[in-house]
Short mmCIF file of C-alpha atoms in Angstrom, two decimals:
data_model
loop_
_atom_site.label_atom_id
_atom_site.label_comp_id
_atom_site.label_asym_id
_atom_site.label_seq_id
_atom_site.Cartn_x
_atom_site.Cartn_y
_atom_site.Cartn_z
CA MET A 150 59.41 20.35 -28.81
CA ASN A 151 60.26 20.86 -25.14
CA THR A 152 58.30 24.11 -25.18
CA ILE A 153 55.20 22.29 -26.48
CA ARG A 154 55.55 19.63 -23.78
CA LYS A 155 55.84 22.26 -21.05
CA ARG A 156 52.74 24.03 -22.35
CA LEU A 157 50.78 20.76 -22.42
CA LEU A 158 51.94 19.89 -18.90
CA ALA A 159 50.96 23.34 -17.62
CA ALA A 160 47.54 23.04 -19.21
CA PHE A 161 47.06 19.59 -17.69
CA LEU A 162 48.06 20.81 -14.22
CA SER A 163 45.68 23.74 -14.54
CA PHE A 164 42.87 21.34 -15.44
CA VAL A 165 43.69 19.14 -12.45
CA MET A 166 43.63 22.13 -10.09
CA VAL A 167 40.27 23.27 -11.47
CA PHE A 168 38.88 19.74 -11.15
CA LEU A 169 40.07 19.44 -7.57
CA SER A 170 38.53 22.78 -6.73
CA MET A 171 35.21 21.65 -8.23
CA SER A 172 35.46 18.40 -6.29
CA ASP A 173 35.78 20.36 -3.06
CA LEU A 174 32.69 22.32 -4.03
CA PHE A 175 30.68 19.19 -4.74
CA THR A 176 31.71 17.33 -1.59
CA ALA A 177 30.49 20.20 0.54
CA TYR A 178 27.01 18.86 -0.18
CA ALA A 179 27.77 15.15 -0.44
CA GLY A 180 26.99 14.21 3.15
CA PRO A 181 29.56 13.01 5.69
CA PRO A 182 33.17 12.07 4.87
CA GLY A 183 34.14 8.47 4.24
CA ILE A 184 34.51 5.82 6.93
CA VAL A 185 37.39 6.23 9.37
CA ASN A 186 38.18 3.32 11.67
CA ASP A 187 39.84 3.63 15.05
CA PRO A 188 40.01 0.11 16.52
CA ASP A 189 39.79 1.55 20.02
CA ILE A 190 36.54 3.49 19.41
CA ILE A 191 33.08 2.30 18.45
CA ALA A 192 30.55 4.89 17.27
CA GLU A 193 27.10 3.48 16.62
CA VAL A 194 23.44 4.41 16.50
CA THR A 195 20.93 1.86 17.79
CA TYR A 196 17.25 1.73 18.58
CA ASP A 197 16.27 2.63 22.12
CA ARG A 198 16.35 -0.79 23.78
CA SER A 199 13.57 0.01 26.25
CA VAL A 200 11.20 0.95 23.41
CA VAL A 201 12.05 -2.18 21.42
CA ASN A 202 11.53 -4.36 24.50
CA SER A 203 8.19 -2.76 25.35
CA ARG A 204 6.76 -3.28 21.85
CA GLY A 205 8.36 -6.68 21.38
CA ASN A 206 10.01 -5.90 18.03
CA SER A 207 12.00 -3.33 16.10
CA ASP A 208 9.50 -2.98 13.26
CA PHE A 209 9.13 0.78 13.01
CA TYR A 210 6.75 2.20 10.42
CA VAL A 211 6.76 5.32 8.29
CA GLY A 212 4.83 7.95 10.19
CA GLU A 213 6.04 6.70 13.57
CA GLU A 214 8.35 8.49 15.96
CA VAL A 215 11.45 6.37 16.48
CA SER A 216 13.71 6.52 19.55
CA PHE A 217 17.46 6.02 19.09
CA TYR A 218 20.68 5.91 21.11
CA ALA A 219 23.86 7.54 19.80
CA ASN A 220 26.65 5.58 21.49
CA ILE A 221 30.41 6.13 21.66
CA THR A 222 32.51 3.46 23.38
CA VAL A 223 36.22 3.84 24.08
CA SER A 224 37.49 0.35 24.83
CA SER A 225 40.97 1.09 26.17
CA ILE A 226 40.78 1.99 29.85
CA THR A 227 43.96 4.03 29.60
CA ARG A 228 42.71 6.29 26.83
CA SER A 229 41.05 9.65 27.38
CA ILE A 230 39.81 12.11 24.76
CA PRO A 231 39.11 15.50 26.39
CA GLY A 232 36.95 17.96 24.45
CA ALA A 233 35.71 15.29 22.05
CA TYR A 234 32.47 15.63 20.17
CA GLY A 235 30.19 13.54 18.01
CA LYS A 236 28.42 14.37 14.77
CA LEU A 237 25.10 12.81 13.88
CA TYR A 238 23.95 13.02 10.27
CA LEU A 239 20.15 12.77 10.16
CA PRO A 240 18.81 12.44 6.60
CA LYS A 241 16.43 15.29 5.74
CA LYS A 242 14.39 13.07 3.47
CA ILE A 243 13.54 10.81 6.41
CA PHE A 244 13.46 13.40 9.20
CA PRO A 245 12.48 16.74 7.61
CA THR A 246 12.49 18.68 10.88
CA VAL A 247 15.10 18.36 13.61
CA ASN A 248 15.38 20.71 16.57
CA ALA A 249 16.52 20.66 20.19
CA THR A 250 13.38 18.82 21.31
CA ASN A 251 14.54 15.81 19.29
CA ILE A 252 17.76 15.48 21.32
CA SER A 253 17.72 14.47 24.98
CA THR A 254 20.24 15.98 27.38
CA TRP A 255 23.18 13.89 28.52
CA ILE A 256 25.71 13.81 31.33
CA ASN A 257 29.37 14.61 30.69
CA ARG A 258 28.57 17.71 28.66
CA PRO A 259 29.82 21.31 28.86
CA SER A 260 27.64 23.79 30.72
CA THR A 261 26.95 25.77 27.52
CA ASN A 262 27.07 25.32 23.75
CA TYR A 263 26.99 21.54 24.02
CA LEU A 264 24.44 21.08 21.20
CA ASN A 265 24.41 22.53 17.70
CA ILE A 266 22.00 21.60 14.91
CA ASP A 267 23.08 22.64 11.41
CA SER A 268 20.30 22.24 8.85
CA SER A 269 21.68 24.54 6.16
CA SER A 270 25.24 23.58 5.21
CA ASP A 271 24.36 20.16 3.76
CA THR A 272 21.51 19.42 1.37
CA GLU A 273 21.09 15.81 2.47
CA TYR A 274 21.54 15.88 6.23
CA HIS A 275 20.83 17.75 9.42
CA ILE A 276 24.23 17.76 11.15
CA VAL A 277 23.88 17.47 14.92
CA LYS A 278 27.00 18.26 16.94
CA LEU A 279 27.16 16.74 20.44
CA LYS A 280 29.94 18.01 22.71
CA PHE A 281 31.43 16.10 25.64
CA ASN A 282 33.72 17.09 28.48
CA ASN A 283 35.76 13.95 28.00
CA LEU A 284 35.46 10.51 26.44
CA GLY A 285 36.99 8.23 29.05
CA GLY A 286 38.38 4.79 28.44
CA GLY A 287 36.27 1.75 29.27
CA THR A 288 32.99 3.70 29.15
CA THR A 289 30.11 4.25 26.76
CA GLN A 290 28.72 7.73 26.18
CA THR A 291 25.02 7.64 25.21
CA VAL A 292 22.85 10.44 23.83
CA PRO A 293 19.16 9.56 23.30
CA PHE A 294 17.39 11.18 20.37
CA LYS A 295 14.25 10.66 18.35
CA GLY A 296 12.77 11.46 14.98
CA LYS A 297 9.48 10.95 13.17
CA ILE A 298 9.83 9.13 9.85
CA ALA A 299 8.11 11.31 7.25
CA ASP A 300 5.19 10.03 5.20
CA PHE A 301 6.16 8.99 1.66
CA SER A 302 9.89 8.92 2.50
CA LEU A 303 10.47 5.17 2.15
CA ALA A 304 9.00 2.05 0.61
CA ASN A 305 8.26 -1.07 2.62
CA ASN A 306 11.48 -2.63 4.00
CA GLU A 307 13.55 0.15 2.46
CA SER A 308 16.68 1.20 4.35
CA TYR A 309 18.10 4.54 5.41
CA VAL A 310 21.46 5.45 6.94
CA ILE A 311 22.37 7.56 9.98
CA PRO A 312 26.14 8.26 10.02
CA TYR A 313 27.83 8.96 13.36
CA GLN A 314 31.34 10.39 13.74
CA VAL A 315 33.75 11.05 16.61
CA TYR A 316 36.18 14.01 16.62
CA ASP A 317 38.81 15.09 19.08
CA ALA A 318 39.20 18.64 20.38
CA ASN A 319 41.40 19.50 17.38
CA ASP A 320 38.59 18.60 14.93
CA THR A 321 40.39 15.43 13.84
CA LEU A 322 38.02 12.70 12.72
CA LEU A 323 38.82 9.62 14.80
CA GLU A 324 36.00 7.21 14.07
CA SER A 325 32.89 7.03 11.89
CA ASN A 326 30.18 4.52 11.21
CA ASN A 327 27.20 4.42 8.84
CA ASN A 328 24.29 2.86 10.71
CA THR A 329 21.57 1.27 8.60
CA PHE A 330 17.92 1.01 9.61
CA THR A 331 14.86 -0.36 7.85
CA ALA A 332 11.35 1.10 7.86
CA LYS A 333 8.07 -0.59 7.12
CA THR A 334 4.83 0.57 5.54
CA TYR A 335 1.25 -0.63 5.27
CA PRO A 336 -0.86 -0.96 2.09
CA ILE A 337 -4.07 0.75 1.04
CA GLY A 338 -7.35 -1.09 0.48
CA TYR A 339 -10.35 -2.18 2.50
CA GLY A 340 -11.41 -4.73 5.10
CA ASN A 341 -13.99 -6.65 3.03
CA GLU A 342 -13.46 -8.19 -0.40
CA ASP A 343 -17.16 -8.66 -1.14
CA TYR A 344 -18.74 -5.43 0.02
CA ASN A 345 -17.58 -1.82 0.22
CA TYR A 346 -20.57 0.48 -0.33
CA ARG A 347 -23.93 0.57 -2.09
CA ARG A 348 -26.03 3.40 -3.51
CA SER A 349 -29.69 3.09 -4.53
CA TYR A 350 -31.42 5.21 -7.16
CA GLN A 351 -35.17 5.32 -7.92
CA TYR A 352 -36.77 7.18 -10.83
CA VAL A 353 -40.39 7.92 -11.61
CA GLN A 354 -41.62 6.59 -14.92
CA GLY A 355 -42.17 9.27 -17.52
CA SER A 356 -39.33 11.45 -16.23
CA SER A 357 -36.34 12.56 -18.30
CA ASP A 358 -34.12 10.27 -16.22
CA LEU A 359 -35.56 7.30 -18.11
CA GLN A 360 -35.68 6.53 -21.81
CA SER A 361 -38.46 3.99 -21.16
CA ASN A 362 -40.33 2.73 -18.14
CA ASN A 363 -37.59 0.18 -17.43
CA SER A 364 -34.38 1.72 -18.81
CA LEU A 365 -32.16 4.60 -17.73
CA SER A 366 -31.55 7.55 -20.02
CA ASN A 367 -28.17 7.27 -21.72
CA THR A 368 -27.40 10.83 -20.62
CA LEU A 369 -28.18 10.23 -16.94
CA SER A 370 -25.07 10.40 -14.74
CA THR A 371 -25.09 8.77 -11.30
CA TYR A 372 -22.47 8.78 -8.57
CA VAL A 373 -20.69 5.60 -7.50
CA ASP A 374 -18.41 5.78 -4.49
CA PHE A 375 -16.33 3.55 -2.25
CA TYR A 376 -14.24 3.71 0.90
CA THR A 377 -10.45 3.49 1.00
CA ARG A 378 -8.52 2.66 4.17
CA ARG A 379 -5.01 2.05 5.41
CA THR A 380 -4.87 -1.63 6.40
CA ASN A 381 -2.40 -4.20 7.59
CA TRP A 382 -0.86 -6.50 4.98
CA PRO A 383 -3.30 -9.12 3.64
CA ALA A 384 -2.73 -12.69 4.75
CA PRO A 385 -1.54 -15.07 2.01
CA GLY A 386 -4.40 -15.99 -0.30
CA THR A 387 -6.53 -13.03 0.78
CA TYR A 388 -6.95 -9.52 -0.58
CA HIS A 389 -8.14 -7.46 2.37
CA GLY A 390 -6.88 -6.07 5.64
CA THR A 391 -8.05 -7.02 9.11
CA SER A 392 -6.83 -3.99 11.06
CA PHE A 393 -6.57 -0.31 10.26
CA PRO A 394 -3.32 1.35 11.39
CA GLN A 395 -2.75 5.09 11.29
CA VAL A 396 0.88 4.93 10.16
CA GLY A 397 2.73 3.41 7.21
CA ALA A 398 2.44 5.74 4.19
CA ASP A 399 4.68 4.24 1.50
CA ARG A 400 6.60 6.53 -0.88
CA ARG A 401 5.21 4.48 -3.77
CA LYS A 402 1.89 5.56 -5.19
CA THR A 403 -1.17 3.36 -4.91
CA ARG A 404 -2.94 2.50 -8.14
CA VAL A 405 -6.71 2.29 -7.74
CA THR A 406 -8.54 0.47 -10.55
CA VAL A 407 -12.31 0.18 -10.93
CA GLN A 408 -13.82 -2.33 -13.34
CA LEU A 409 -16.80 -0.80 -15.15
CA PRO A 410 -19.65 -2.81 -16.71
CA ALA A 411 -19.57 -3.60 -20.42
CA ASN A 412 -22.38 -1.13 -21.17
CA GLU A 413 -20.58 1.77 -19.47
CA ASN A 414 -20.54 5.19 -21.09
CA PHE A 415 -17.86 6.93 -19.02
CA ASP A 416 -17.73 10.67 -19.63
CA THR A 417 -14.13 11.90 -19.59
CA THR A 418 -15.30 15.50 -20.13
CA ASP A 419 -17.19 15.53 -16.84
CA SER A 420 -15.11 17.67 -14.47
CA ARG A 421 -16.30 15.52 -11.59
CA ASN A 422 -14.28 12.65 -13.11
CA ALA A 423 -11.02 14.60 -13.10
CA GLY A 424 -8.06 12.49 -12.06
CA TRP A 425 -9.36 9.21 -13.44
CA THR A 426 -7.68 7.57 -16.46
CA TYR A 427 -10.20 5.82 -18.69
CA ASP A 428 -9.44 2.62 -20.59
CA PRO A 429 -12.32 2.08 -23.07
CA VAL A 430 -10.93 -1.25 -24.29
CA ASN A 431 -10.89 -2.93 -20.89
CA HIS A 432 -13.72 -0.82 -19.45
CA THR A 433 -11.69 0.37 -16.48
CA ILE A 434 -10.80 3.63 -14.78
CA SER A 435 -7.70 4.06 -12.65
CA LYS A 436 -5.64 6.66 -10.84
CA GLU A 437 -2.38 6.72 -8.91
CA LYS A 438 -1.93 8.74 -5.75
CA ASN A 439 -0.18 8.86 -2.39
CA TYR A 440 -2.46 8.29 0.57
CA PRO A 441 -1.40 9.71 3.96
CA SER A 442 -0.71 7.39 6.87
CA ASN A 443 -4.07 7.96 8.52
CA THR A 444 -6.37 7.20 5.59
CA TYR A 445 -10.10 6.56 5.83
CA THR A 446 -11.71 8.37 2.94
CA SER A 447 -14.56 8.16 0.46
CA GLU A 448 -13.94 8.68 -3.25
CA GLY A 449 -15.84 7.95 -6.41
CA PHE A 450 -16.86 8.88 -9.94
CA HIS A 451 -19.89 9.65 -12.10
CA ILE A 452 -21.02 7.01 -14.56
CA ARG A 453 -23.41 6.89 -17.52
CA TYR A 454 -24.63 3.73 -19.24
CA ASN A 455 -25.85 2.57 -22.61
CA ASN A 456 -29.37 1.19 -22.19
CA GLN A 457 -29.07 0.25 -18.53
CA PRO A 458 -32.18 -1.65 -17.38
CA THR A 459 -33.96 -0.80 -14.15
CA GLY A 460 -35.90 -3.00 -11.79
CA THR A 461 -38.73 -2.27 -9.42
CA VAL A 462 -38.50 -0.65 -6.02
CA ASN A 463 -38.73 -4.07 -4.38
CA SER A 464 -36.41 -5.73 -6.89
CA PRO A 465 -33.90 -3.21 -8.30
CA VAL A 466 -31.24 -4.04 -10.87
CA GLU A 467 -27.80 -4.01 -9.27
CA VAL A 468 -24.53 -3.09 -11.02
CA THR A 469 -21.26 -4.32 -9.49
CA PHE A 470 -18.01 -2.35 -9.57
CA PRO A 471 -14.96 -4.44 -8.56
CA ILE A 472 -12.14 -2.32 -7.10
CA LYS A 473 -8.48 -3.11 -6.51
CA TRP A 474 -5.60 -1.25 -4.88
CA GLU A 475 -1.88 -1.98 -5.30
CA TYR A 476 1.47 -0.25 -4.90
CA VAL A 477 3.29 0.78 -8.08
CA ASN A 478 7.02 -0.02 -8.04
CA ASP A 479 9.70 2.26 -9.44
CA ASP A 480 9.91 0.18 -12.63
CA GLY A 481 6.16 0.45 -13.27
CA THR A 482 5.28 -3.04 -12.07
CA THR A 483 2.93 -3.55 -9.15
CA ASP A 484 3.62 -5.12 -5.76
CA PRO A 485 1.52 -8.32 -5.56
CA ALA A 486 1.79 -8.44 -1.76
CA SER A 487 -0.04 -5.10 -1.56
CA LEU A 488 -2.99 -6.14 -3.75
CA GLU A 489 -6.37 -5.59 -2.08
CA LYS A 490 -9.85 -5.93 -3.52
CA SER A 491 -13.42 -4.96 -2.76
CA LYS A 492 -16.72 -4.25 -4.53
CA SER A 493 -19.05 -1.28 -4.67
CA PHE A 494 -22.62 -1.42 -5.95
CA ALA A 495 -25.30 0.77 -7.51
CA ARG A 496 -28.98 -0.21 -7.63
CA TYR A 497 -31.51 1.20 -10.08
CA ALA A 498 -35.31 1.06 -9.96
CA SER A 499 -38.25 2.77 -11.68
CA PHE A 500 -41.81 3.12 -10.48
CA PRO A 501 -45.12 4.56 -11.74
CA ALA A 502 -45.96 8.16 -10.94
CA ILE A 503 -47.93 8.71 -7.74
CA PRO A 504 -50.64 11.38 -8.19
CA PRO A 505 -51.12 14.01 -5.50
CA THR A 506 -53.83 13.43 -2.93
CA ASP A 507 -56.13 16.05 -1.41
CA ARG A 508 -56.67 14.99 2.19
CA GLY A 509 -59.29 17.69 2.76
CA VAL A 510 -59.96 20.33 5.40
CA THR A 511 -60.45 19.38 9.02
CA ALA A 512 -61.84 21.78 11.64
CA TYR A 513 -61.27 21.55 15.38
CA LYS A 514 -63.28 23.42 18.04
CA SER A 515 -63.35 23.44 21.82
CA ALA A 516 -65.09 25.40 24.57
CA SER A 517 -64.10 25.68 28.23
CA PRO A 518 -65.32 27.89 31.13
CA TRP A 519 -62.86 30.32 32.67
CA TYR A 520 -63.62 32.12 35.95
CA LEU A 521 -62.16 35.62 36.23
CA THR A 522 -62.43 38.10 39.11
CA PHE A 523 -62.03 41.82 38.44
CA ASP A 524 -61.13 43.56 41.71
CA ASP A 525 -64.25 43.99 43.87
CA ARG A 526 -66.71 43.30 41.10
CA GLU A 527 -68.92 40.28 41.31
CA GLU A 528 -67.63 37.10 39.86
CA SER A 529 -68.24 36.69 36.15
CA THR A 530 -68.17 33.62 33.99
CA VAL A 531 -66.45 33.89 30.63
CA HIS A 532 -66.66 31.18 27.99
CA LYS A 533 -63.71 30.72 25.60
CA TYR A 534 -64.13 29.08 22.17
CA ASP A 535 -61.14 27.75 20.16
CA ILE A 536 -61.50 27.04 16.44
CA SER A 537 -58.62 25.71 14.26
CA THR A 538 -58.29 24.05 10.89
CA THR A 539 -55.83 21.87 9.00
CA TRP A 540 -55.58 20.99 5.34
CA GLY A 541 -53.76 17.88 4.16
CA TRP A 542 -52.11 17.58 0.73
CA ASN A 543 -49.85 14.71 -0.35
CA THR A 544 -47.58 16.03 -3.14
CA GLY A 545 -47.13 12.62 -4.78
CA THR A 546 -44.25 11.64 -7.09
CA PRO A 547 -43.20 13.60 -9.04
CA ILE A 548 -43.91 16.39 -6.55
CA THR A 549 -47.06 18.32 -7.45
CA TYR A 550 -48.09 21.35 -5.44
CA PRO A 551 -51.70 22.63 -5.26
CA THR A 552 -52.76 25.69 -7.20
CA LEU A 553 -53.24 28.82 -5.13
CA GLY A 554 -56.94 29.55 -4.61
CA GLN A 555 -58.02 26.13 -5.83
CA LYS A 556 -59.31 24.77 -2.53
CA LYS A 557 -62.43 26.26 -0.91
CA GLY A 558 -64.64 24.98 1.89
CA ARG A 559 -67.11 25.98 4.59
CA LEU A 560 -66.07 25.43 8.18
CA PHE A 561 -69.45 25.85 9.84
CA SER A 562 -72.95 26.41 8.59
#
């Protein structure tokens, strides 16, 4: 019985050792160690106060470069920590690229090897090591640094963490602090709820584009497009922006939905409509995509109709396409604060054919005296005659060209 117990205990201990070894392996890529608190040391990361004061707020947006201070304060005036260093953990998701240009120089540093940026040993963070000659009591050691928040890294008002640690010369962790910051984004939409863009189409009666003199062919495909912009957040009760920033790309995708008319005949096999999801029940098309911070783009689709009437050139029939943009949350719902709306239009007209017109041949002639002297010969008078012709032909609609050799005429008799 004792033998069985010993074997079970040995197996259990072996399992524990294997588990601990695996834990060490995992934590090598789990970011910084846990919080350590030294009541005499404060390690913190803050925004650059001068930048915050100059802009009047600390609302930093995705796509912006943000300036920070890495501060270490030793409160006891009798304490000194020679050879100390700090470790900044900059999240790769937020700041994909970190190099020496992101870190400002600082006083109280060794003459060499005072900065090391490790971007390979941890999957989550760039680890920035900042060396000091000495951390003296009653002083604050500040290292300015900056980083550009990557597009699509955060949602509006979503937080990220920058840990900061203090070590002594023996690599003993003395103090650590996880510093939380919040980023903002802007939505996608347009600056006018009632008008975005309009296209006009005119077709000659009798052409294959029409099934009758006042109705489009059901196989005719026309292009409808609209503009999309990065805007500020709509005011309550409105669905449009009033300014157009060049930062603020949210990590959430924007869903664009276009309401089609009831007589639509949307062709999902048309390669030009790739990317759109068609809902035949509600007569809508939609797509979800990430728009970069600086967005001002035109996009659209090709549409066919069932028996779409046309008007005249002076009074075309207009089709309205309401558009809306909104962020899609992680759970599939949409963010109502991001909802923006606008409308695009397409106008259709038909007109009778215009026959070609022969404007005839016109001849031009002119005569003018020129006086020329040839060396020592007596002066001679030379008369110059210019004769030119033009022929006018209006091609009409549909375009009709003249037949070669059809037109003949006499210039002079």
